[in-house]
PDB file of C-alpha atoms in Angstrom:
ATOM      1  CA  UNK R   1     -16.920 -16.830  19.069  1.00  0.00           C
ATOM      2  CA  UNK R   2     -16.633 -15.759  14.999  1.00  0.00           C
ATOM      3  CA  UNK R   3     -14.545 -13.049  14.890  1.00  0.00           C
ATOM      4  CA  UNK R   4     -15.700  -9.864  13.326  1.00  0.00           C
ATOM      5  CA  UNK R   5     -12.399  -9.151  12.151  1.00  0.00           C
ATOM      6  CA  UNK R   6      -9.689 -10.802  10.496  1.00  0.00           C
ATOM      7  CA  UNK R   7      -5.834  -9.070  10.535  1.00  0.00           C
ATOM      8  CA  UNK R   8      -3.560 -10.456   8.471  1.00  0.00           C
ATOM      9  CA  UNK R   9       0.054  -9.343   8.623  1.00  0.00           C
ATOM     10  CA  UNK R  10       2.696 -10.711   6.024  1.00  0.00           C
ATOM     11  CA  UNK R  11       6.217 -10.491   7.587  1.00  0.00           C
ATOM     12  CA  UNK R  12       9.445 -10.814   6.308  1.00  0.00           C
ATOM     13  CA  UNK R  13      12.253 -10.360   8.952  1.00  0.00           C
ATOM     14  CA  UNK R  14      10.440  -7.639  10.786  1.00  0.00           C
ATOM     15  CA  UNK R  15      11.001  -8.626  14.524  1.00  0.00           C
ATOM     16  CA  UNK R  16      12.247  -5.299  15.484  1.00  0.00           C
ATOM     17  CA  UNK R  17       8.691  -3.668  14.254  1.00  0.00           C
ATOM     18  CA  UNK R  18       6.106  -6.841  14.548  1.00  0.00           C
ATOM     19  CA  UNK R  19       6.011  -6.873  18.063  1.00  0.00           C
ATOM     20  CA  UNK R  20       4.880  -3.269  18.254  1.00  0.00           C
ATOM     21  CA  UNK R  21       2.600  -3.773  15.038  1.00  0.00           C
ATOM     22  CA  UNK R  22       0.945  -6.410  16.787  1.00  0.00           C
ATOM     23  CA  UNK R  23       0.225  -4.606  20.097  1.00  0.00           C
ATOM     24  CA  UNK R  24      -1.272  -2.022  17.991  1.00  0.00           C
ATOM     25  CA  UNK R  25      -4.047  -4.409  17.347  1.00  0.00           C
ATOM     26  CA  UNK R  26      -4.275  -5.614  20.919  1.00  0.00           C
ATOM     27  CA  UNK R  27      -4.714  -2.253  22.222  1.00  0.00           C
ATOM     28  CA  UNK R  28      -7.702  -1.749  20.335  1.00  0.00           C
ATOM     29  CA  UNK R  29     -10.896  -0.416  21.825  1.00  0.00           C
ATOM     30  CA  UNK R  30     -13.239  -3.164  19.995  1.00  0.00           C
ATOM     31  CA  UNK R  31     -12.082  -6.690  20.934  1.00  0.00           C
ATOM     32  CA  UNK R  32     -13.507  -9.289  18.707  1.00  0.00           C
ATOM     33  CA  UNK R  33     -10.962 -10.112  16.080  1.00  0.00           C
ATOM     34  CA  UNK R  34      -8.366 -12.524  15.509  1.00  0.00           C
ATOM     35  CA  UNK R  35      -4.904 -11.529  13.922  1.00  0.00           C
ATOM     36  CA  UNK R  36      -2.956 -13.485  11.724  1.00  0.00           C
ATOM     37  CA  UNK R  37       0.705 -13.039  11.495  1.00  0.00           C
ATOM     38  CA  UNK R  38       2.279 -14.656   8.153  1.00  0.00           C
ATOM     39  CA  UNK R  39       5.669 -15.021   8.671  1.00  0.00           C
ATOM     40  CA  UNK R  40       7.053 -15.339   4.763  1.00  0.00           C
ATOM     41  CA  UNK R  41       9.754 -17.377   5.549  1.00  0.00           C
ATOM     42  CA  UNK R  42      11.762 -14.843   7.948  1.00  0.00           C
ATOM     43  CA  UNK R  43      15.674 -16.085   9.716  1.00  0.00           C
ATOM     44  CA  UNK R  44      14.956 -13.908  12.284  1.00  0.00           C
ATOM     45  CA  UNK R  45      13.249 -14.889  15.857  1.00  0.00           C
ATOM     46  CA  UNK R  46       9.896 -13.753  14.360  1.00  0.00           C
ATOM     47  CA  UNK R  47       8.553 -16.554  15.207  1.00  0.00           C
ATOM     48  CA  UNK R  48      10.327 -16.500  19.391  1.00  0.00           C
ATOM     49  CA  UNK R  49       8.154 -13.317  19.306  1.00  0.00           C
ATOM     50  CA  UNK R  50       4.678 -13.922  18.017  1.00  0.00           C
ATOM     51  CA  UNK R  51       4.980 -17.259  19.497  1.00  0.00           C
ATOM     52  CA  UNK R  52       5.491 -15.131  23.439  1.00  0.00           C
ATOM     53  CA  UNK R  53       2.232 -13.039  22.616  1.00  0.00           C
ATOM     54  CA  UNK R  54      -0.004 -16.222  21.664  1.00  0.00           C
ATOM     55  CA  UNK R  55       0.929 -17.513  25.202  1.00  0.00           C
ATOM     56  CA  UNK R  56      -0.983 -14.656  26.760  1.00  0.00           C
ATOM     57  CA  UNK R  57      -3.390 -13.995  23.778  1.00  0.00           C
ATOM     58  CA  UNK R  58      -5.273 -16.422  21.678  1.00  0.00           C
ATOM     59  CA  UNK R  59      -6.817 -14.321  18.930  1.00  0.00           C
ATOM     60  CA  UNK R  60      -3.100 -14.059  17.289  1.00  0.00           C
ATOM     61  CA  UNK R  61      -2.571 -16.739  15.219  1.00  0.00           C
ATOM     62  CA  UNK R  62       0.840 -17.763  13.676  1.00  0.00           C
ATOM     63  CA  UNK R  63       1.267 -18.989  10.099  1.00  0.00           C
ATOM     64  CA  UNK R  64       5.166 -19.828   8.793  1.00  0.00           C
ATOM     65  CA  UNK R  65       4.948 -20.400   4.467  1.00  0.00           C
ATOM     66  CA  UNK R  66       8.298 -20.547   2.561  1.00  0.00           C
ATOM     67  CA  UNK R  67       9.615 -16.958   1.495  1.00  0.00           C
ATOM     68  CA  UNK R  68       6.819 -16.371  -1.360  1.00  0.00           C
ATOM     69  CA  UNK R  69       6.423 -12.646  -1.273  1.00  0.00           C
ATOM     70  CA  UNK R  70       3.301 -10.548   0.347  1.00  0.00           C
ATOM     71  CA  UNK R  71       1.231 -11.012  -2.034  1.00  0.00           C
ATOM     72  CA  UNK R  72       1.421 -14.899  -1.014  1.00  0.00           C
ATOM     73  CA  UNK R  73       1.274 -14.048   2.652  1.00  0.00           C
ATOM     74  CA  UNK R  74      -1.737 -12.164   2.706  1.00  0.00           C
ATOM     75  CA  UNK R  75      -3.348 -14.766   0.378  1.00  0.00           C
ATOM     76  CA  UNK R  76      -2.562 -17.054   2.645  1.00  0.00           C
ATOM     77  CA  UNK R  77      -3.606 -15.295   5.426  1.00  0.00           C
ATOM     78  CA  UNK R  78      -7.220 -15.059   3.423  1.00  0.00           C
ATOM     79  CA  UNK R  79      -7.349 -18.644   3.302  1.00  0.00           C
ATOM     80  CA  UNK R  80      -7.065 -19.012   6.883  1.00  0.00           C
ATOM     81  CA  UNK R  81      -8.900 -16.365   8.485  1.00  0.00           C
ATOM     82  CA  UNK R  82     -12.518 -16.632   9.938  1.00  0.00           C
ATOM     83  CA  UNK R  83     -13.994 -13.078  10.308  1.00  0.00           C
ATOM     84  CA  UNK R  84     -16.686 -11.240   8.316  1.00  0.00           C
ATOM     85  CA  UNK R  85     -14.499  -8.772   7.363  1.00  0.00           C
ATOM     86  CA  UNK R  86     -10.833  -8.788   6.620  1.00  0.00           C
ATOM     87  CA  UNK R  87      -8.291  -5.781   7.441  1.00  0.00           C
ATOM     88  CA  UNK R  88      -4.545  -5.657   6.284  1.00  0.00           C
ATOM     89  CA  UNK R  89      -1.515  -4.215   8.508  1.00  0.00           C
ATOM     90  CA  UNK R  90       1.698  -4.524   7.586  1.00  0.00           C
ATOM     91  CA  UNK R  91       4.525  -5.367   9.524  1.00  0.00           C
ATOM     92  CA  UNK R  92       6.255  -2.021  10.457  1.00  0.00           C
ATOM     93  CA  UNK R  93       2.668   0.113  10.454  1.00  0.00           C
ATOM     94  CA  UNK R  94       0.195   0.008  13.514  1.00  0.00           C
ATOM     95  CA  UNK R  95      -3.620   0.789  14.039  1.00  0.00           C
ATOM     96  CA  UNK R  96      -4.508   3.730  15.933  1.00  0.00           C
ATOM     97  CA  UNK R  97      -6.533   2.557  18.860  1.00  0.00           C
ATOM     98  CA  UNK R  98      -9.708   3.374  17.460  1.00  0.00           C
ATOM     99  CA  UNK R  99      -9.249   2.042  14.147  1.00  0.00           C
ATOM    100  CA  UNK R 100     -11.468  -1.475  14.164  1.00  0.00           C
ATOM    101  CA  UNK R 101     -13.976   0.758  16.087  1.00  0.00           C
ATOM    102  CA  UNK R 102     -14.536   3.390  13.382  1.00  0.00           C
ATOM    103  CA  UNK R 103     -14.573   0.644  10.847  1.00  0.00           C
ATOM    104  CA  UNK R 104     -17.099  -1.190  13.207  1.00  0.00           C
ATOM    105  CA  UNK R 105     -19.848   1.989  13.486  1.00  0.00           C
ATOM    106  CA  UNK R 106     -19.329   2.664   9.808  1.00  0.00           C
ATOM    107  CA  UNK R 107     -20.149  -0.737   8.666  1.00  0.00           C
ATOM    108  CA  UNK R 108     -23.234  -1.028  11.255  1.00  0.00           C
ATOM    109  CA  UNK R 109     -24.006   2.480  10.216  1.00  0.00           C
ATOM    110  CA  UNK R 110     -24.386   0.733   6.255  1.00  0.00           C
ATOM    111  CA  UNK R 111     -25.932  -2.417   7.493  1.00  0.00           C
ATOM    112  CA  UNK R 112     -23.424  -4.978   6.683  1.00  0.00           C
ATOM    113  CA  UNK R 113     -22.417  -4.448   3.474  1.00  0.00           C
ATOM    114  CA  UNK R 114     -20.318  -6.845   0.910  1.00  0.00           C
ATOM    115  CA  UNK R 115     -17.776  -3.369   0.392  1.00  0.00           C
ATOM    116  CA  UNK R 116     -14.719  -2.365   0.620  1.00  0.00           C
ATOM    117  CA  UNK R 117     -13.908   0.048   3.382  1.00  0.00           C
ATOM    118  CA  UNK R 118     -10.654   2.372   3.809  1.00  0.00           C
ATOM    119  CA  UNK R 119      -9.376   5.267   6.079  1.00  0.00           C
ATOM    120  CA  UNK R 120      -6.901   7.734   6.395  1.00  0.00           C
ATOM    121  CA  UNK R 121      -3.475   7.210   7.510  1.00  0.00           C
ATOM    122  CA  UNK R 122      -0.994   9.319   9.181  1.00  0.00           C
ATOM    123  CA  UNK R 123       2.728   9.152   8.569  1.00  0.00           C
ATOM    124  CA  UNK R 124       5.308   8.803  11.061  1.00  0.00           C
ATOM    125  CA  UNK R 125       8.991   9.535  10.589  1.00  0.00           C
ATOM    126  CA  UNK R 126      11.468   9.903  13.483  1.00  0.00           C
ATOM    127  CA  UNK R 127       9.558   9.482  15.968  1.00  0.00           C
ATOM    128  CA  UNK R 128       7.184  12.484  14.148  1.00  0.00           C
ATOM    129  CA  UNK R 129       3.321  12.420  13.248  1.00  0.00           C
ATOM    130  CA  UNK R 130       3.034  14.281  10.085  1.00  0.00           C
ATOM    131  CA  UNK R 131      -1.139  14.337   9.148  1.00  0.00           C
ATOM    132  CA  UNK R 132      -1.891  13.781   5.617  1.00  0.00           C
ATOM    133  CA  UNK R 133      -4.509  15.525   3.484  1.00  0.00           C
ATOM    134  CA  UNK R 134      -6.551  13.211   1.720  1.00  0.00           C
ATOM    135  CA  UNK R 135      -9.536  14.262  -0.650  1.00  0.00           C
ATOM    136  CA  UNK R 136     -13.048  13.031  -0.226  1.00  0.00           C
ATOM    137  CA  UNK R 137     -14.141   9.482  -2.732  1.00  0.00           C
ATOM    138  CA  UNK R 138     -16.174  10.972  -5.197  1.00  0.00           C
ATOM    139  CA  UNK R 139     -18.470   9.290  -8.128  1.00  0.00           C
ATOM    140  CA  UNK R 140     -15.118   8.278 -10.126  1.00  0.00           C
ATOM    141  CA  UNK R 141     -13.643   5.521  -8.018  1.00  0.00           C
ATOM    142  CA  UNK R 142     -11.376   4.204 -10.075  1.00  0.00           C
ATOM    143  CA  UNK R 143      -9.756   7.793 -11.142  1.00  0.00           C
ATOM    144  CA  UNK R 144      -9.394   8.118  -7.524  1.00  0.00           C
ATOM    145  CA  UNK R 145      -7.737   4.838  -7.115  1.00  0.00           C
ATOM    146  CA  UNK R 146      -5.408   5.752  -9.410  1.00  0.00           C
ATOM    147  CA  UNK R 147      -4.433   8.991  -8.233  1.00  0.00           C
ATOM    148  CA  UNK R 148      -4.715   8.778  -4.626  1.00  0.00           C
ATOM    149  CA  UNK R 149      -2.959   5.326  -3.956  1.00  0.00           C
ATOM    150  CA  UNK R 150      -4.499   3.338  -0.799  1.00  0.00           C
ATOM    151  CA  UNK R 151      -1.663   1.177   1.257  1.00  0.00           C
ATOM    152  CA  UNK R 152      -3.392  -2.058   2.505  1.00  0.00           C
ATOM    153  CA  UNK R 153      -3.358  -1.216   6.198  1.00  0.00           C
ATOM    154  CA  UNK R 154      -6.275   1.895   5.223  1.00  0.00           C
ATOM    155  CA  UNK R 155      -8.528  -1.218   3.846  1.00  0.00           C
ATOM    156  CA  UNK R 156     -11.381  -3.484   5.137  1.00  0.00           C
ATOM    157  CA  UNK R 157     -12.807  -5.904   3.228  1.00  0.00           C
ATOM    158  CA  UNK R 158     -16.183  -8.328   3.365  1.00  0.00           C
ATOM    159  CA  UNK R 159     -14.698 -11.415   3.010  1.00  0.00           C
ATOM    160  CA  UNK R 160     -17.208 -12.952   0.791  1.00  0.00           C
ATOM    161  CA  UNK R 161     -15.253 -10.735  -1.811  1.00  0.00           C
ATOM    162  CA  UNK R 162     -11.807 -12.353  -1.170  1.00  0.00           C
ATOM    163  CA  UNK R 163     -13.486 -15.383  -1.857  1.00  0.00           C
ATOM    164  CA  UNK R 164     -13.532 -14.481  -5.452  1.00  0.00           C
ATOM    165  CA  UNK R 165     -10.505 -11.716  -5.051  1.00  0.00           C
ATOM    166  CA  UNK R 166      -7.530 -12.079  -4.430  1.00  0.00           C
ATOM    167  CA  UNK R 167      -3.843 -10.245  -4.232  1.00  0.00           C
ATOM    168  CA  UNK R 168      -2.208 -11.589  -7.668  1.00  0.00           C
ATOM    169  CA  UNK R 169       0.764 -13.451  -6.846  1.00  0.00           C
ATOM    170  CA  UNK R 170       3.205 -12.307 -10.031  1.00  0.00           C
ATOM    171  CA  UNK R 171       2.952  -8.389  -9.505  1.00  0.00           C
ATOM    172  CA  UNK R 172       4.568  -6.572  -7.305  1.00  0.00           C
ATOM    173  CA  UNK R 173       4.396  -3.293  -5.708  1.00  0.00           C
ATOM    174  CA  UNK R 174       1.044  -2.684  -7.555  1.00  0.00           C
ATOM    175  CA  UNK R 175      -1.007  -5.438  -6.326  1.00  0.00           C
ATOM    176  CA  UNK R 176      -3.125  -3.957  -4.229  1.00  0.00           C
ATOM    177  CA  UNK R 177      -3.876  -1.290  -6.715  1.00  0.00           C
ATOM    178  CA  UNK R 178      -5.106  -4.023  -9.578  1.00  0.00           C
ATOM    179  CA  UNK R 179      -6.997  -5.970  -6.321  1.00  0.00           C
ATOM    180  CA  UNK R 180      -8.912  -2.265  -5.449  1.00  0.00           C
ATOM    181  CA  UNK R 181      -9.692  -1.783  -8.974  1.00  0.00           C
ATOM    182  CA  UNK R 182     -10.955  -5.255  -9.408  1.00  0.00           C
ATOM    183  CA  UNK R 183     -13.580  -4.598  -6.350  1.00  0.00           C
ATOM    184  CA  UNK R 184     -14.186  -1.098  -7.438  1.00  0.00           C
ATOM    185  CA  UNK R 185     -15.462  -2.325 -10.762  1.00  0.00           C
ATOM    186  CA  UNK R 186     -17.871  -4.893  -8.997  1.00  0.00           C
ATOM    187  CA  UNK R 187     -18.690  -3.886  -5.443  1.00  0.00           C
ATOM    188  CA  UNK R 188     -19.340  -0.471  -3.543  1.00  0.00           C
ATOM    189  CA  UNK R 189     -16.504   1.208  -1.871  1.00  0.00           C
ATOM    190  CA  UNK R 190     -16.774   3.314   1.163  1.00  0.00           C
ATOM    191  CA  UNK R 191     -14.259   6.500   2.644  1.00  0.00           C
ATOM    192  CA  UNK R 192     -13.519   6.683   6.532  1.00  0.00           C
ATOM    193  CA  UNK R 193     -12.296  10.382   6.985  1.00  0.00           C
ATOM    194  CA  UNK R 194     -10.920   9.611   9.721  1.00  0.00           C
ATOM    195  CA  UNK R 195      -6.615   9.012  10.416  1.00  0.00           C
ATOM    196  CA  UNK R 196      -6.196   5.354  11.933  1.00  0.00           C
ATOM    197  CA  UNK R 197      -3.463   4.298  10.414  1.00  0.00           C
ATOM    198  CA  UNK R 198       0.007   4.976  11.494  1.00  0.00           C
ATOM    199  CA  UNK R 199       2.658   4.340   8.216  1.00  0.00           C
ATOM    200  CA  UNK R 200       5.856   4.081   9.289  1.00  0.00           C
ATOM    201  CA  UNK R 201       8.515   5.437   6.848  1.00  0.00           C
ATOM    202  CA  UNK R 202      12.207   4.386   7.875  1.00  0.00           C
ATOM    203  CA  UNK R 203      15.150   3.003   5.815  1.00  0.00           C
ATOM    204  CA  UNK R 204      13.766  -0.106   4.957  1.00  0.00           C
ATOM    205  CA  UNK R 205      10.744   0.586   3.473  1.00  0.00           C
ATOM    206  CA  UNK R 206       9.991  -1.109   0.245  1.00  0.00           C
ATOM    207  CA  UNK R 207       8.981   2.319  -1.278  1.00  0.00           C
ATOM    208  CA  UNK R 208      12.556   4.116  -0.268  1.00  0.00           C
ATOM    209  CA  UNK R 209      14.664   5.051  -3.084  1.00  0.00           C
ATOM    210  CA  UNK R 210      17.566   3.073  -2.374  1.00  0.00           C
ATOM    211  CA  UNK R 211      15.376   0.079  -2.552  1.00  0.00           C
ATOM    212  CA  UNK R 212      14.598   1.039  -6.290  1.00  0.00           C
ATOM    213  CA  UNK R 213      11.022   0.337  -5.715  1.00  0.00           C
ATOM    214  CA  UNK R 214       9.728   2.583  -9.060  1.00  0.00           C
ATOM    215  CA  UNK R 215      11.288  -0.465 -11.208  1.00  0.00           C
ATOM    216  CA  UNK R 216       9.280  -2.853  -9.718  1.00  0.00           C
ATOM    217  CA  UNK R 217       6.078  -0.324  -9.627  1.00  0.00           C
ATOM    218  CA  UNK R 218       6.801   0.190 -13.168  1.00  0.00           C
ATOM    219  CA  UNK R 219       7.232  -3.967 -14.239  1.00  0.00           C
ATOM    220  CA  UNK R 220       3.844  -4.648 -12.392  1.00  0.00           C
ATOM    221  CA  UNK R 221       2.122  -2.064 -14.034  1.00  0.00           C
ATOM    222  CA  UNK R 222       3.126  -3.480 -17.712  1.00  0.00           C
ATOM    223  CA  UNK R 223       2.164  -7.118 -16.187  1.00  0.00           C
ATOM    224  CA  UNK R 224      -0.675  -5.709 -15.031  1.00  0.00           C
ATOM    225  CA  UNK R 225      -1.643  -4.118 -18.852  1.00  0.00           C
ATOM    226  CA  UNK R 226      -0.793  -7.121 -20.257  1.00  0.00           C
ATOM    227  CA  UNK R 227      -2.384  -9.864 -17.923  1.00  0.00           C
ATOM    228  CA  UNK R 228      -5.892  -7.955 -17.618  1.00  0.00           C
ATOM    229  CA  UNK R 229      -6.854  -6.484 -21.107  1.00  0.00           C
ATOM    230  CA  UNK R 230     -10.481  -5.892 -19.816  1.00  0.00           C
ATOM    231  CA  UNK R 231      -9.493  -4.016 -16.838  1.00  0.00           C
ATOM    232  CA  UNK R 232      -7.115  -1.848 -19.103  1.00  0.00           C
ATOM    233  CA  UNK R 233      -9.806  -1.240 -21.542  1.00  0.00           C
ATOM    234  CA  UNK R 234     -12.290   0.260 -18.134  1.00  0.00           C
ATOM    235  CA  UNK R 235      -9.472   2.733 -17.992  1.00  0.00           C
ATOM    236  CA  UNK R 236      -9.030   5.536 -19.629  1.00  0.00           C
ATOM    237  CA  UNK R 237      -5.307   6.014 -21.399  1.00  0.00           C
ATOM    238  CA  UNK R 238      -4.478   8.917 -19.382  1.00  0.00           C
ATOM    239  CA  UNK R 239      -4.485   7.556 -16.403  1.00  0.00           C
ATOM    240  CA  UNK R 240      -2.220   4.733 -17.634  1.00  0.00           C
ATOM    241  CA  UNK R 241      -0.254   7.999 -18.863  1.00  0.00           C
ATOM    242  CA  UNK R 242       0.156   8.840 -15.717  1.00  0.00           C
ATOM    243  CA  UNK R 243       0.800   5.999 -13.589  1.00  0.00           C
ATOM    244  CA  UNK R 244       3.458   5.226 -15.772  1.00  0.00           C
ATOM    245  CA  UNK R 245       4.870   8.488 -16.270  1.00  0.00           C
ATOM    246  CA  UNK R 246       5.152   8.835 -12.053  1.00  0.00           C
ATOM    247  CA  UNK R 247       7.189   5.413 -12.554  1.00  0.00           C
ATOM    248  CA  UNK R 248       9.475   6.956 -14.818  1.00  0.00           C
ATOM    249  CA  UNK R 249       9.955  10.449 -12.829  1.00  0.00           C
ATOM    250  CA  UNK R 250      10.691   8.336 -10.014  1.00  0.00           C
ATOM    251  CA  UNK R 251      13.196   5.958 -11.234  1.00  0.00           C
ATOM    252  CA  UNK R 252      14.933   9.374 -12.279  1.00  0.00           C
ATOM    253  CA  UNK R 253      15.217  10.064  -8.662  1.00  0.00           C
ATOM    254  CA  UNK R 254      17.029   6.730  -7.810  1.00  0.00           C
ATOM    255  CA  UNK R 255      19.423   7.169 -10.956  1.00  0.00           C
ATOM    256  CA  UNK R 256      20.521  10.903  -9.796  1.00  0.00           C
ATOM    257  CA  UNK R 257      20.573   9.341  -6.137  1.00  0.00           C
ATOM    258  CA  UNK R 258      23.468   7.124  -7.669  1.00  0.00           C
ATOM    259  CA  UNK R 259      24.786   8.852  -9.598  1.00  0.00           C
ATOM    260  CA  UNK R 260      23.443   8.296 -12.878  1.00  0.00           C
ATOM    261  CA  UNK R 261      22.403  10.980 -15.035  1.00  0.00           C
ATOM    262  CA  UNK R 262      22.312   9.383 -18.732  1.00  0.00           C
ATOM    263  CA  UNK R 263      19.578   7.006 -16.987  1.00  0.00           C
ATOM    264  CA  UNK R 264      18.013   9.789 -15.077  1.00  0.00           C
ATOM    265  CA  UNK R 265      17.783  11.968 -18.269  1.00  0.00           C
ATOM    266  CA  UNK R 266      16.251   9.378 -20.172  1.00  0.00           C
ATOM    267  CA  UNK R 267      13.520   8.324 -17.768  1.00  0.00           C
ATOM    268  CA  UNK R 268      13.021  12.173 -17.429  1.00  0.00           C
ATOM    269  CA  UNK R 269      12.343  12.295 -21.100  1.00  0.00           C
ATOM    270  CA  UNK R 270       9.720   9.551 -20.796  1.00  0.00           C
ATOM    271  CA  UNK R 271       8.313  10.991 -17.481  1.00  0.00           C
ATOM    272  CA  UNK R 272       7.734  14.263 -19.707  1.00  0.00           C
ATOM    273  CA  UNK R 273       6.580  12.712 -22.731  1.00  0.00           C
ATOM    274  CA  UNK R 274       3.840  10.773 -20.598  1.00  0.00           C
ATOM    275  CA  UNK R 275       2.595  13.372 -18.490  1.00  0.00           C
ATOM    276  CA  UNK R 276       2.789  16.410 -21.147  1.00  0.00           C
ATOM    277  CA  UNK R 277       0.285  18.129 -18.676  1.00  0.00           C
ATOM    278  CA  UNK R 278       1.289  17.566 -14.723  1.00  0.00           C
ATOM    279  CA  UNK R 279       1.061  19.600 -11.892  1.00  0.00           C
ATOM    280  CA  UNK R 280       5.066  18.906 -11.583  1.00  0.00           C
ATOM    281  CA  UNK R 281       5.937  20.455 -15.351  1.00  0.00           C
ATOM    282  CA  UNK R 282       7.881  22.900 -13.881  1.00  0.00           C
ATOM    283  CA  UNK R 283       9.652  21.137 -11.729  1.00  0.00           C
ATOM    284  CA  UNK R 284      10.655  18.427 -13.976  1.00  0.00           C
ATOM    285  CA  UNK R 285      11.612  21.334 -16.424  1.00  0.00           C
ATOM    286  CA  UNK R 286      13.678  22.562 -14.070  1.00  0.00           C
ATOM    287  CA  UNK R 287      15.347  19.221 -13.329  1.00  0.00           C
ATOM    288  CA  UNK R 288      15.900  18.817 -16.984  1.00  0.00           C
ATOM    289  CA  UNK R 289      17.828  21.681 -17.180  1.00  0.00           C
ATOM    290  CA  UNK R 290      19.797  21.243 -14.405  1.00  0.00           C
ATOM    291  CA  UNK R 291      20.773  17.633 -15.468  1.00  0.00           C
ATOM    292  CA  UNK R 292      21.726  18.967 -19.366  1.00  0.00           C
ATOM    293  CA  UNK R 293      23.778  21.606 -17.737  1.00  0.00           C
ATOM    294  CA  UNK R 294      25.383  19.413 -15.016  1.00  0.00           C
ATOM    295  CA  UNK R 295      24.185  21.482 -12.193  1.00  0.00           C
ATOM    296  CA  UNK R 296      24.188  19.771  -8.985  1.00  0.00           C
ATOM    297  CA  UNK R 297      19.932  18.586  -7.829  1.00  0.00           C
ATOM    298  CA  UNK R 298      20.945  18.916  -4.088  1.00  0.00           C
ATOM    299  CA  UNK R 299      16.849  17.295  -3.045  1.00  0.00           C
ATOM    300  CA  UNK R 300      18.131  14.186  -5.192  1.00  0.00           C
ATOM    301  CA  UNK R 301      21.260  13.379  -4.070  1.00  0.00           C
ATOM    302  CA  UNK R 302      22.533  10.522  -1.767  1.00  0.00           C
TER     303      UNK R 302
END
């Protein structure tokens, strides 16, 4: 039988988290789908693992590519998968056990549509749910692409889009971004109010500070600019304000997290200069002044 849902996990020496991630999707409450684990290349016993669940269950399927980065993976996994719609999980984040489900009604509810589909998430720290207020998609998509950033496991995709779309392979951090905008600016896109995603933050998340992720947010966004002039001009400057200004405020953090306040004063200054009107003015104001007066930032510090 076809499956009606494809999803594709990229992992990278996860094998504490993918087991869990992957049981996520087995325990869901609709049952046609097959699940594609991408293991980029991992030295851990990924493969031990997912190869132990495909002995009892034969919708996971088990891919191994040289280490290539996600965006590679979950190409790959596009390639390779079979169902009429695609979903995306990463390797440390699970599916609430109604999550295909509500994507199933709401697509049956819109007759099949080529779309995109996302839902709410909630995030879980320490063992801790902590809900997460998300506004409702209005007329301007891509504004609220840009300011309300959707993580890959929220997404659903007719994969007679990813035929033509696809994650590009030389940006980072922002790729899915670019790949939502792409859609946005062709197909319909579609808001699930409903939390059925579980994001896992812990201390090896790509977006922690230590990891310096804002650098590589902030590199993709310039590739981004300069690879796809006529997506940049679809956008209004502000918002590239914006994005890039956020970059800047938080590679501040990580400098003042090591230590580093020349470099955190000067990305400060370009945070500011970007964003002259933000609902964080006053706190960055305040952060300037305690940086030119060498007060101590305690919220910033390792």
């Amino acid at each position: 039988m076809i499956p009606f849902f494809s999803i594709i996990i990229p992992s990278y020496n996860r094998a504490d988290f993918i087991k869990n991630t992957i049981e996520s999707v087995q325990f869901q409450t609709f049952e046609n789908w097959e699940c594609i684990v991408v293991d980029d290349g991992s030295i851990d016993n990924t493969r031990e693992i997912i190869e132990a669940l495909i002995i009892k269950d034969s919708r996971i399927k088990y891919i191994y590519q040289n280490n290539a980065e996600r965006s590679a993976a979950r190409n790959n996994g596009i390639k390779n998968a079979q169902g009429k719609y695609v979903c995306f999980l990463d390797s440390d984040d699970s599916f609430e056990q109604n999550h295909l489900n509500e994507l199933y009604n709401e697509i049956e509810l819109k007759r099949n549509p080529i779309a995109l589909f996302f839902t709410n998430y909630i995030i879980c720290q320490n063992e801790k749910k902590i809900p997460q207020i998300f506004p409702k998609l209005g007329d301007d998509v891509i504004d609220y692409l840009f300011y309300n950033p959707i993580i890959p496991a929220r997404v659903c995709i007719h994969s007679k889009i990813l035929n033509t779309f696809n994650f590009d392979e030389d940006i980072v951090i922002v790729e899915d971004l670019l790949l939502w905008i792409k859609i946005a600016l062709k197909y319909p896109l579609f808001h699930i109010e409903k939390e059925t995603v579980i994001y896992n933050l812990h201390e090896d998340n790509s977006i922690n500070i230590k990891n310096n992720s804002a650098l590589k947010r902030l590199n993709g966004i310039k590739l981004f600019i300069n690879k796809y002039p006529e997506i940049k001009n679809e956008i209004p400057k502000k918002m590239w304000d914006s994005i890039i200004g956020d970059s800047h405020f938080n590679l501040m953090k990580y400098y003042l997290y090591n230590k580093s306040k020349k470099l955190a004063l000067k990305h400060l200054i370009i945070s500011l200069y970007r964003q002259k009107r933000h609902h964080q003015l006053k706190h960055k104001l305040y952060v300037l002044f305690m940086i030119l007066f060498n007060r101590r930032i305690i919220e910033y510090e390792s």
